[in-house]
Amino acid sequence: SEVIPIQNEIQHIRSYLFIQQTRDEHLQTAIDVDKSIMSIKIPKLLLQPLVENAIYHGIKPKGGVGLIEIKGYISNGSVILRVTDNGNGMRPKELGRVISGRISPPTNNNPSSGVGINNIRERLRLYYGGNAALTITSVFKQYTSISPLKFIHMNGTQIRSEEGKNHQFRWR
């Protein structure tokens, strides 16, 4: 199946993070997902690429102790999933390139091509149409926070997306 309950996605992420933590003892995680949203179905492997990006493009280049937080909750009737790291963050120009979908081949100076974000964006579009939002907030040398899913969910039907507030860039 192309969709799985959030509960399964979170279990997959826990397993992935366990493997990563055995490789790097400085990686810390915090997962806080409301039980009320665990049965809601989402495209599978929606969060894993974001967690992987947080590790390899945020935390590892910065060095030291890294923290990845994953949150899931309902706010004003919308389901919110968010992945945040305390890694390198992105400069405004790089953030704009990533959120706009302008990908470029990886280089030594820029190992990220933006393909993972574009894949998530396309999968959200295919599954939710215009009823989902991808929001990225980042401060260079401080953090990056990505909410790949923000939609109102009622009885299995996505009704409308909720407008984000105080975010630097947003795709919908």
mmCIF file with all atom_site columns, N, CA, C and O in Angstrom, residues 88-122:
data_model
loop_
_atom_site.group_PDB
_atom_site.id
_atom_site.type_symbol
_atom_site.label_atom_id
_atom_site.label_alt_id
_atom_site.label_comp_id
_atom_site.label_asym_id
_atom_site.label_entity_id
_atom_site.label_seq_id
_atom_site.pdbx_PDB_ins_code
_atom_site.Cartn_x
_atom_site.Cartn_y
_atom_site.Cartn_z
_atom_site.occupancy
_atom_site.B_iso_or_equiv
_atom_site.pdbx_formal_charge
_atom_site.auth_seq_id
_atom_site.auth_comp_id
_atom_site.auth_asym_id
_atom_site.auth_atom_id
_atom_site.pdbx_PDB_model_num
ATOM 1   N N  . ASN A 1 88  ? 22.801 22.763 11.123 1.00 0.00 ? 88  ASN A N  1
ATOM 2   C CA . ASN A 1 88  ? 23.371 23.926 10.457 1.00 0.00 ? 88  ASN A CA 1
ATOM 3   C C  . ASN A 1 88  ? 22.354 24.961 9.992  1.00 0.00 ? 88  ASN A C  1
ATOM 4   O O  . ASN A 1 88  ? 22.691 26.115 9.812  1.00 0.00 ? 88  ASN A O  1
ATOM 5   N N  . GLY A 1 89  ? 21.155 24.549 9.723  1.00 0.00 ? 89  GLY A N  1
ATOM 6   C CA . GLY A 1 89  ? 20.191 25.486 9.148  1.00 0.00 ? 89  GLY A CA 1
ATOM 7   C C  . GLY A 1 89  ? 20.591 25.828 7.724  1.00 0.00 ? 89  GLY A C  1
ATOM 8   O O  . GLY A 1 89  ? 21.560 25.301 7.184  1.00 0.00 ? 89  GLY A O  1
ATOM 9   N N  . MET A 1 90  ? 19.814 26.704 7.105  1.00 0.00 ? 90  MET A N  1
ATOM 10  C CA . MET A 1 90  ? 20.092 27.097 5.719  1.00 0.00 ? 90  MET A CA 1
ATOM 11  C C  . MET A 1 90  ? 20.107 28.613 5.607  1.00 0.00 ? 90  MET A C  1
ATOM 12  O O  . MET A 1 90  ? 19.343 29.291 6.294  1.00 0.00 ? 90  MET A O  1
ATOM 13  N N  . ARG A 1 91  ? 20.948 29.092 4.721  1.00 0.00 ? 91  ARG A N  1
ATOM 14  C CA . ARG A 1 91  ? 20.926 30.516 4.384  1.00 0.00 ? 91  ARG A CA 1
ATOM 15  C C  . ARG A 1 91  ? 19.639 30.793 3.603  1.00 0.00 ? 91  ARG A C  1
ATOM 16  O O  . ARG A 1 91  ? 19.105 29.897 2.944  1.00 0.00 ? 91  ARG A O  1
ATOM 17  N N  . PRO A 1 92  ? 19.138 32.022 3.627  1.00 0.00 ? 92  PRO A N  1
ATOM 18  C CA . PRO A 1 92  ? 17.890 32.338 2.907  1.00 0.00 ? 92  PRO A CA 1
ATOM 19  C C  . PRO A 1 92  ? 17.907 31.937 1.430  1.00 0.00 ? 92  PRO A C  1
ATOM 20  O O  . PRO A 1 92  ? 16.917 31.420 0.922  1.00 0.00 ? 92  PRO A O  1
ATOM 21  N N  . LYS A 1 93  ? 19.043 32.134 0.741  1.00 0.00 ? 93  LYS A N  1
ATOM 22  C CA . LYS A 1 93  ? 19.116 31.787 -0.676 1.00 0.00 ? 93  LYS A CA 1
ATOM 23  C C  . LYS A 1 93  ? 18.953 30.282 -0.879 1.00 0.00 ? 93  LYS A C  1
ATOM 24  O O  . LYS A 1 93  ? 18.229 29.830 -1.768 1.00 0.00 ? 93  LYS A O  1
ATOM 25  N N  . GLU A 1 94  ? 19.624 29.487 -0.045 1.00 0.00 ? 94  GLU A N  1
ATOM 26  C CA . GLU A 1 94  ? 19.514 28.034 -0.146 1.00 0.00 ? 94  GLU A CA 1
ATOM 27  C C  . GLU A 1 94  ? 18.102 27.579 0.208  1.00 0.00 ? 94  GLU A C  1
ATOM 28  O O  . GLU A 1 94  ? 17.521 26.727 -0.468 1.00 0.00 ? 94  GLU A O  1
ATOM 29  N N  . LEU A 1 95  ? 17.518 28.157 1.230  1.00 0.00 ? 95  LEU A N  1
ATOM 30  C CA . LEU A 1 95  ? 16.156 27.824 1.621  1.00 0.00 ? 95  LEU A CA 1
ATOM 31  C C  . LEU A 1 95  ? 15.183 28.135 0.492  1.00 0.00 ? 95  LEU A C  1
ATOM 32  O O  . LEU A 1 95  ? 14.307 27.326 0.169  1.00 0.00 ? 95  LEU A O  1
ATOM 33  N N  . GLY A 1 96  ? 15.360 29.275 -0.143 1.00 0.00 ? 96  GLY A N  1
ATOM 34  C CA . GLY A 1 96  ? 14.510 29.639 -1.271 1.00 0.00 ? 96  GLY A CA 1
ATOM 35  C C  . GLY A 1 96  ? 14.632 28.660 -2.419 1.00 0.00 ? 96  GLY A C  1
ATOM 36  O O  . GLY A 1 96  ? 13.638 28.282 -3.046 1.00 0.00 ? 96  GLY A O  1
ATOM 37  N N  . ARG A 1 97  ? 15.856 28.214 -2.691 1.00 0.00 ? 97  ARG A N  1
ATOM 38  C CA . ARG A 1 97  ? 16.091 27.245 -3.762 1.00 0.00 ? 97  ARG A CA 1
ATOM 39  C C  . ARG A 1 97  ? 15.415 25.911 -3.436 1.00 0.00 ? 97  ARG A C  1
ATOM 40  O O  . ARG A 1 97  ? 14.755 25.315 -4.285 1.00 0.00 ? 97  ARG A O  1
ATOM 41  N N  . VAL A 1 98  ? 15.542 25.471 -2.201 1.00 0.00 ? 98  VAL A N  1
ATOM 42  C CA . VAL A 1 98  ? 14.949 24.188 -1.803 1.00 0.00 ? 98  VAL A CA 1
ATOM 43  C C  . VAL A 1 98  ? 13.425 24.247 -1.885 1.00 0.00 ? 98  VAL A C  1
ATOM 44  O O  . VAL A 1 98  ? 12.786 23.373 -2.457 1.00 0.00 ? 98  VAL A O  1
ATOM 45  N N  . ILE A 1 99  ? 12.830 25.278 -1.327 1.00 0.00 ? 99  ILE A N  1
ATOM 46  C CA . ILE A 1 99  ? 11.373 25.347 -1.284 1.00 0.00 ? 99  ILE A CA 1
ATOM 47  C C  . ILE A 1 99  ? 10.771 25.610 -2.662 1.00 0.00 ? 99  ILE A C  1
ATOM 48  O O  . ILE A 1 99  ? 9.678  25.156 -2.962 1.00 0.00 ? 99  ILE A O  1
ATOM 49  N N  . SER A 1 100 ? 11.510 26.290 -3.528 1.00 0.00 ? 100 SER A N  1
ATOM 50  C CA . SER A 1 100 ? 10.983 26.576 -4.869 1.00 0.00 ? 100 SER A CA 1
ATOM 51  C C  . SER A 1 100 ? 11.075 25.368 -5.792 1.00 0.00 ? 100 SER A C  1
ATOM 52  O O  . SER A 1 100 ? 10.468 25.350 -6.856 1.00 0.00 ? 100 SER A O  1
ATOM 53  N N  . GLY A 1 101 ? 11.873 24.376 -5.387 1.00 0.00 ? 101 GLY A N  1
ATOM 54  C CA . GLY A 1 101 ? 12.010 23.184 -6.226 1.00 0.00 ? 101 GLY A CA 1
ATOM 55  C C  . GLY A 1 101 ? 13.116 23.279 -7.247 1.00 0.00 ? 101 GLY A C  1
ATOM 56  O O  . GLY A 1 101 ? 13.263 22.398 -8.086 1.00 0.00 ? 101 GLY A O  1
ATOM 57  N N  . ARG A 1 102 ? 13.916 24.350 -7.191 1.00 0.00 ? 102 ARG A N  1
ATOM 58  C CA . ARG A 1 102 ? 15.043 24.487 -8.123 1.00 0.00 ? 102 ARG A CA 1
ATOM 59  C C  . ARG A 1 102 ? 16.177 23.603 -7.609 1.00 0.00 ? 102 ARG A C  1
ATOM 60  O O  . ARG A 1 102 ? 16.893 23.975 -6.690 1.00 0.00 ? 102 ARG A O  1
ATOM 61  N N  . ILE A 1 103 ? 16.299 22.435 -8.200 1.00 0.00 ? 103 ILE A N  1
ATOM 62  C CA . ILE A 1 103 ? 17.335 21.517 -7.741 1.00 0.00 ? 103 ILE A CA 1
ATOM 63  C C  . ILE A 1 103 ? 18.563 21.659 -8.612 1.00 0.00 ? 103 ILE A C  1
ATOM 64  O O  . ILE A 1 103 ? 18.503 22.083 -9.755 1.00 0.00 ? 103 ILE A O  1
ATOM 65  N N  . SER A 1 104 ? 19.682 21.313 -8.030 1.00 0.00 ? 104 SER A N  1
ATOM 66  C CA . SER A 1 104 ? 20.934 21.351 -8.763 1.00 0.00 ? 104 SER A CA 1
ATOM 67  C C  . SER A 1 104 ? 21.735 20.116 -8.394 1.00 0.00 ? 104 SER A C  1
ATOM 68  O O  . SER A 1 104 ? 21.523 19.527 -7.342 1.00 0.00 ? 104 SER A O  1
ATOM 69  N N  . PRO A 1 105 ? 22.654 19.717 -9.229 1.00 0.00 ? 105 PRO A N  1
ATOM 70  C CA . PRO A 1 105 ? 23.454 18.534 -8.909 1.00 0.00 ? 105 PRO A CA 1
ATOM 71  C C  . PRO A 1 105 ? 24.253 18.768 -7.627 1.00 0.00 ? 105 PRO A C  1
ATOM 72  O O  . PRO A 1 105 ? 24.725 19.878 -7.374 1.00 0.00 ? 105 PRO A O  1
ATOM 73  N N  . PRO A 1 106 ? 24.406 17.717 -6.802 1.00 0.00 ? 106 PRO A N  1
ATOM 74  C CA . PRO A 1 106 ? 25.215 17.859 -5.594 1.00 0.00 ? 106 PRO A CA 1
ATOM 75  C C  . PRO A 1 106 ? 26.666 18.197 -5.940 1.00 0.00 ? 106 PRO A C  1
ATOM 76  O O  . PRO A 1 106 ? 27.193 17.751 -6.943 1.00 0.00 ? 106 PRO A O  1
ATOM 77  N N  . THR A 1 107 ? 27.291 19.006 -5.089 1.00 0.00 ? 107 THR A N  1
ATOM 78  C CA . THR A 1 107 ? 28.704 19.342 -5.227 1.00 0.00 ? 107 THR A CA 1
ATOM 79  C C  . THR A 1 107 ? 29.364 19.176 -3.866 1.00 0.00 ? 107 THR A C  1
ATOM 80  O O  . THR A 1 107 ? 28.699 18.937 -2.865 1.00 0.00 ? 107 THR A O  1
ATOM 81  N N  . ASN A 1 108 ? 30.683 19.353 -3.817 1.00 0.00 ? 108 ASN A N  1
ATOM 82  C CA . ASN A 1 108 ? 31.370 19.280 -2.522 1.00 0.00 ? 108 ASN A CA 1
ATOM 83  C C  . ASN A 1 108 ? 30.899 20.375 -1.582 1.00 0.00 ? 108 ASN A C  1
ATOM 84  O O  . ASN A 1 108 ? 30.805 20.176 -0.380 1.00 0.00 ? 108 ASN A O  1
ATOM 85  N N  . ASN A 1 109 ? 30.618 21.562 -2.111 1.00 0.00 ? 109 ASN A N  1
ATOM 86  C CA . ASN A 1 109 ? 30.159 22.670 -1.275 1.00 0.00 ? 109 ASN A CA 1
ATOM 87  C C  . ASN A 1 109 ? 28.686 22.567 -0.928 1.00 0.00 ? 109 ASN A C  1
ATOM 88  O O  . ASN A 1 109 ? 28.236 23.144 0.045  1.00 0.00 ? 109 ASN A O  1
ATOM 89  N N  . ASN A 1 110 ? 27.915 21.872 -1.750 1.00 0.00 ? 110 ASN A N  1
ATOM 90  C CA . ASN A 1 110 ? 26.476 21.746 -1.537 1.00 0.00 ? 110 ASN A CA 1
ATOM 91  C C  . ASN A 1 110 ? 26.058 20.313 -1.849 1.00 0.00 ? 110 ASN A C  1
ATOM 92  O O  . ASN A 1 110 ? 25.660 20.009 -2.959 1.00 0.00 ? 110 ASN A O  1
ATOM 93  N N  . PRO A 1 111 ? 26.144 19.420 -0.831 1.00 0.00 ? 111 PRO A N  1
ATOM 94  C CA . PRO A 1 111 ? 25.826 18.023 -1.085 1.00 0.00 ? 111 PRO A CA 1
ATOM 95  C C  . PRO A 1 111 ? 24.334 17.762 -1.278 1.00 0.00 ? 111 PRO A C  1
ATOM 96  O O  . PRO A 1 111 ? 23.931 16.701 -1.697 1.00 0.00 ? 111 PRO A O  1
ATOM 97  N N  . SER A 1 112 ? 23.493 18.730 -0.968 1.00 0.00 ? 112 SER A N  1
ATOM 98  C CA . SER A 1 112 ? 22.049 18.551 -1.097 1.00 0.00 ? 112 SER A CA 1
ATOM 99  C C  . SER A 1 112 ? 21.576 19.047 -2.454 1.00 0.00 ? 112 SER A C  1
ATOM 100 O O  . SER A 1 112 ? 21.898 20.139 -2.884 1.00 0.00 ? 112 SER A O  1
ATOM 101 N N  . SER A 1 113 ? 20.773 18.227 -3.113 1.00 0.00 ? 113 SER A N  1
ATOM 102 C CA . SER A 1 113 ? 20.244 18.636 -4.404 1.00 0.00 ? 113 SER A CA 1
ATOM 103 C C  . SER A 1 113 ? 18.786 19.047 -4.330 1.00 0.00 ? 113 SER A C  1
ATOM 104 O O  . SER A 1 113 ? 18.251 19.596 -5.278 1.00 0.00 ? 113 SER A O  1
ATOM 105 N N  . GLY A 1 114 ? 18.113 18.761 -3.229 1.00 0.00 ? 114 GLY A N  1
ATOM 106 C CA . GLY A 1 114 ? 16.705 19.112 -3.098 1.00 0.00 ? 114 GLY A CA 1
ATOM 107 C C  . GLY A 1 114 ? 15.764 18.069 -3.650 1.00 0.00 ? 114 GLY A C  1
ATOM 108 O O  . GLY A 1 114 ? 14.550 18.251 -3.626 1.00 0.00 ? 114 GLY A O  1
ATOM 109 N N  . VAL A 1 115 ? 16.286 16.942 -4.131 1.00 0.00 ? 115 VAL A N  1
ATOM 110 C CA . VAL A 1 115 ? 15.442 15.912 -4.723 1.00 0.00 ? 115 VAL A CA 1
ATOM 111 C C  . VAL A 1 115 ? 14.468 15.346 -3.693 1.00 0.00 ? 115 VAL A C  1
ATOM 112 O O  . VAL A 1 115 ? 13.300 15.125 -3.991 1.00 0.00 ? 115 VAL A O  1
ATOM 113 N N  . GLY A 1 116 ? 14.917 15.100 -2.464 1.00 0.00 ? 116 GLY A N  1
ATOM 114 C CA . GLY A 1 116 ? 14.051 14.533 -1.429 1.00 0.00 ? 116 GLY A CA 1
ATOM 115 C C  . GLY A 1 116 ? 12.850 15.414 -1.140 1.00 0.00 ? 116 GLY A C  1
ATOM 116 O O  . GLY A 1 116 ? 11.714 14.933 -1.057 1.00 0.00 ? 116 GLY A O  1
ATOM 117 N N  . ILE A 1 117 ? 13.070 16.706 -1.008 1.00 0.00 ? 117 ILE A N  1
ATOM 118 C CA . ILE A 1 117 ? 11.975 17.650 -0.760 1.00 0.00 ? 117 ILE A CA 1
ATOM 119 C C  . ILE A 1 117 ? 11.022 17.669 -1.948 1.00 0.00 ? 117 ILE A C  1
ATOM 120 O O  . ILE A 1 117 ? 9.804  17.677 -1.781 1.00 0.00 ? 117 ILE A O  1
ATOM 121 N N  . ASN A 1 118 ? 11.564 17.671 -3.153 1.00 0.00 ? 118 ASN A N  1
ATOM 122 C CA . ASN A 1 118 ? 10.706 17.664 -4.341 1.00 0.00 ? 118 ASN A CA 1
ATOM 123 C C  . ASN A 1 118 ? 9.865  16.399 -4.416 1.00 0.00 ? 118 ASN A C  1
ATOM 124 O O  . ASN A 1 118 ? 8.694  16.441 -4.803 1.00 0.00 ? 118 ASN A O  1
ATOM 125 N N  . ASN A 1 119 ? 10.445 15.254 -4.049 1.00 0.00 ? 119 ASN A N  1
ATOM 126 C CA . ASN A 1 119 ? 9.677  14.012 -4.040 1.00 0.00 ? 119 ASN A CA 1
ATOM 127 C C  . ASN A 1 119 ? 8.540  14.077 -3.031 1.00 0.00 ? 119 ASN A C  1
ATOM 128 O O  . ASN A 1 119 ? 7.421  13.647 -3.317 1.00 0.00 ? 119 ASN A O  1
ATOM 129 N N  . ILE A 1 120 ? 8.818  14.608 -1.857 1.00 0.00 ? 120 ILE A N  1
ATOM 130 C CA . ILE A 1 120 ? 7.772  14.746 -0.840 1.00 0.00 ? 120 ILE A CA 1
ATOM 131 C C  . ILE A 1 120 ? 6.695  15.700 -1.327 1.00 0.00 ? 120 ILE A C  1
ATOM 132 O O  . ILE A 1 120 ? 5.495  15.426 -1.204 1.00 0.00 ? 120 ILE A O  1
ATOM 133 N N  . ARG A 1 121 ? 7.112  16.805 -1.896 1.00 0.00 ? 121 ARG A N  1
ATOM 134 C CA . ARG A 1 121 ? 6.148  17.792 -2.423 1.00 0.00 ? 121 ARG A CA 1
ATOM 135 C C  . ARG A 1 121 ? 5.236  17.147 -3.459 1.00 0.00 ? 121 ARG A C  1
ATOM 136 O O  . ARG A 1 121 ? 4.018  17.319 -3.421 1.00 0.00 ? 121 ARG A O  1
ATOM 137 N N  . GLU A 1 122 ? 5.799  16.363 -4.369 1.00 0.00 ? 122 GLU A N  1
ATOM 138 C CA . GLU A 1 122 ? 5.006  15.722 -5.418 1.00 0.00 ? 122 GLU A CA 1
ATOM 139 C C  . GLU A 1 122 ? 4.070  14.671 -4.839 1.00 0.00 ? 122 GLU A C  1
ATOM 140 O O  . GLU A 1 122 ? 2.915  14.560 -5.255 1.00 0.00 ? 122 GLU A O  1
#
